[in-house]
Amino acid sequence: MNVLADGHEELSTAFARSGTDKYAGVAWAPAPSGAPRLDGVAAWIDCTLADEFPGGDHTIVVGRVRDLGAAPSPAPLLFHRGADGITA
């Protein structure tokens, strides 16, 4: 799992689209498990799948953490009330 950083709005939008090659042109390196760890993220968590549950039109995924890391900066990208950043 990658926690996108402030300034990754375009990357967030690209990963939200269906039917596209989400990693085309995206810089990444393998996490210890081999899963993609995106360059410049605020944090990353390398997990193995522990369980899945239905959650309306989503699937709730529970992972067993194997490794993780965080950068001292930048701040994480926030998505709140349908937009990037916090709106009043």
mmCIF file of C-alpha atoms in Angstrom:
data_model
loop_
_atom_site.group_PDB
_atom_site.id
_atom_site.type_symbol
_atom_site.label_atom_id
_atom_site.label_comp_id
_atom_site.label_asym_id
_atom_site.label_seq_id
_atom_site.Cartn_x
_atom_site.Cartn_y
_atom_site.Cartn_z
ATOM 1 C CA MET A 1 0.000 0.000 0.000
ATOM 2 C CA ASN A 2 1.280 3.472 -0.877
ATOM 3 C CA VAL A 3 0.240 6.664 0.931
ATOM 4 C CA LEU A 4 0.382 9.304 -1.784
ATOM 5 C CA ALA A 5 2.052 12.599 -0.944
ATOM 6 C CA ASP A 6 0.743 16.135 -1.245
ATOM 7 C CA GLY A 7 1.218 17.031 -4.903
ATOM 8 C CA HIS A 8 0.259 13.562 -6.199
ATOM 9 C CA GLU A 9 -3.236 14.628 -7.293
ATOM 10 C CA GLU A 10 -2.628 13.549 -10.910
ATOM 11 C CA LEU A 11 -1.335 10.169 -9.772
ATOM 12 C CA SER A 12 -4.379 9.724 -7.533
ATOM 13 C CA THR A 13 -6.700 10.505 -10.441
ATOM 14 C CA ALA A 14 -4.823 8.145 -12.764
ATOM 15 C CA PHE A 15 -5.064 5.251 -10.289
ATOM 16 C CA ALA A 16 -8.799 5.920 -9.769
ATOM 17 C CA ARG A 17 -9.570 5.441 -13.493
ATOM 18 C CA SER A 18 -10.669 2.023 -14.635
ATOM 19 C CA GLY A 19 -9.398 0.281 -17.720
ATOM 20 C CA THR A 20 -5.965 1.911 -17.915
ATOM 21 C CA ASP A 21 -2.383 0.767 -17.348
ATOM 22 C CA LYS A 22 -2.024 2.367 -13.935
ATOM 23 C CA TYR A 23 1.763 2.000 -13.813
ATOM 24 C CA ALA A 24 2.549 3.431 -17.273
ATOM 25 C CA GLY A 25 5.110 6.172 -16.731
ATOM 26 C CA VAL A 26 5.017 5.847 -12.928
ATOM 27 C CA ALA A 27 8.388 5.514 -11.166
ATOM 28 C CA TRP A 28 8.495 2.743 -8.597
ATOM 29 C CA ALA A 29 10.783 0.204 -6.969
ATOM 30 C CA PRO A 30 9.877 -3.176 -5.500
ATOM 31 C CA ALA A 31 9.053 -3.420 -1.802
ATOM 32 C CA PRO A 32 10.576 -6.417 -0.007
ATOM 33 C CA SER A 33 7.678 -8.606 -1.239
ATOM 34 C CA GLY A 34 8.075 -7.334 -4.805
ATOM 35 C CA ALA A 35 4.918 -5.197 -4.672
ATOM 36 C CA PRO A 36 5.250 -1.707 -6.199
ATOM 37 C CA ARG A 37 6.519 1.008 -3.845
ATOM 38 C CA LEU A 38 5.879 4.286 -5.669
ATOM 39 C CA ASP A 39 8.619 6.931 -5.723
ATOM 40 C CA GLY A 40 8.003 10.021 -3.609
ATOM 41 C CA VAL A 41 5.176 8.661 -1.459
ATOM 42 C CA ALA A 42 4.630 9.857 2.105
ATOM 43 C CA ALA A 43 4.616 6.258 3.372
ATOM 44 C CA TRP A 44 4.393 2.658 2.193
ATOM 45 C CA ILE A 45 3.172 -0.525 3.854
ATOM 46 C CA ASP A 46 4.129 -3.946 2.487
ATOM 47 C CA CYS A 47 1.411 -6.470 3.371
ATOM 48 C CA THR A 48 0.177 -9.926 2.589
ATOM 49 C CA LEU A 49 -3.550 -10.421 2.149
ATOM 50 C CA ALA A 50 -5.156 -11.606 5.394
ATOM 51 C CA ASP A 51 -8.879 -11.244 4.591
ATOM 52 C CA GLU A 52 -11.488 -9.481 2.461
ATOM 53 C CA PHE A 53 -14.998 -8.299 3.356
ATOM 54 C CA PRO A 54 -17.812 -6.780 1.294
ATOM 55 C CA GLY A 55 -18.308 -3.080 2.003
ATOM 56 C CA GLY A 56 -21.156 -1.793 -0.154
ATOM 57 C CA ASP A 57 -19.671 -0.983 -3.557
ATOM 58 C CA HIS A 58 -16.144 -1.514 -2.191
ATOM 59 C CA THR A 59 -14.137 -4.400 -0.806
ATOM 60 C CA ILE A 60 -12.534 -3.972 2.607
ATOM 61 C CA VAL A 61 -9.079 -5.558 2.538
ATOM 62 C CA VAL A 62 -7.194 -6.553 5.685
ATOM 63 C CA GLY A 63 -3.456 -6.992 5.316
ATOM 64 C CA ARG A 64 -0.774 -8.494 7.527
ATOM 65 C CA VAL A 65 2.036 -5.933 7.696
ATOM 66 C CA ARG A 66 5.444 -7.311 6.711
ATOM 67 C CA ASP A 67 7.455 -4.092 6.318
ATOM 68 C CA LEU A 68 6.841 -0.343 6.157
ATOM 69 C CA GLY A 69 8.492 3.008 5.802
ATOM 70 C CA ALA A 70 7.714 6.724 5.857
ATOM 71 C CA ALA A 71 9.393 9.869 4.614
ATOM 72 C CA PRO A 72 9.869 12.850 6.980
ATOM 73 C CA SER A 73 8.270 14.950 4.231
ATOM 74 C CA PRO A 74 6.164 15.577 2.172
ATOM 75 C CA ALA A 75 2.774 15.537 3.875
ATOM 76 C CA PRO A 76 0.247 12.900 2.773
ATOM 77 C CA LEU A 77 -2.295 13.687 0.059
ATOM 78 C CA LEU A 78 -5.731 14.163 1.635
ATOM 79 C CA PHE A 79 -9.030 13.421 -0.085
ATOM 80 C CA HIS A 80 -12.029 14.797 1.798
ATOM 81 C CA ARG A 81 -15.621 15.527 0.751
ATOM 82 C CA GLY A 82 -14.945 14.612 -2.852
ATOM 83 C CA ALA A 83 -11.841 16.739 -3.358
ATOM 84 C CA ASP A 84 -8.115 16.724 -2.696
ATOM 85 C CA GLY A 85 -7.232 18.667 0.469
ATOM 86 C CA ILE A 86 -9.613 19.660 3.222
ATOM 87 C CA THR A 87 -12.489 21.950 2.336
ATOM 88 C CA ALA A 88 -14.824 23.743 4.712
#
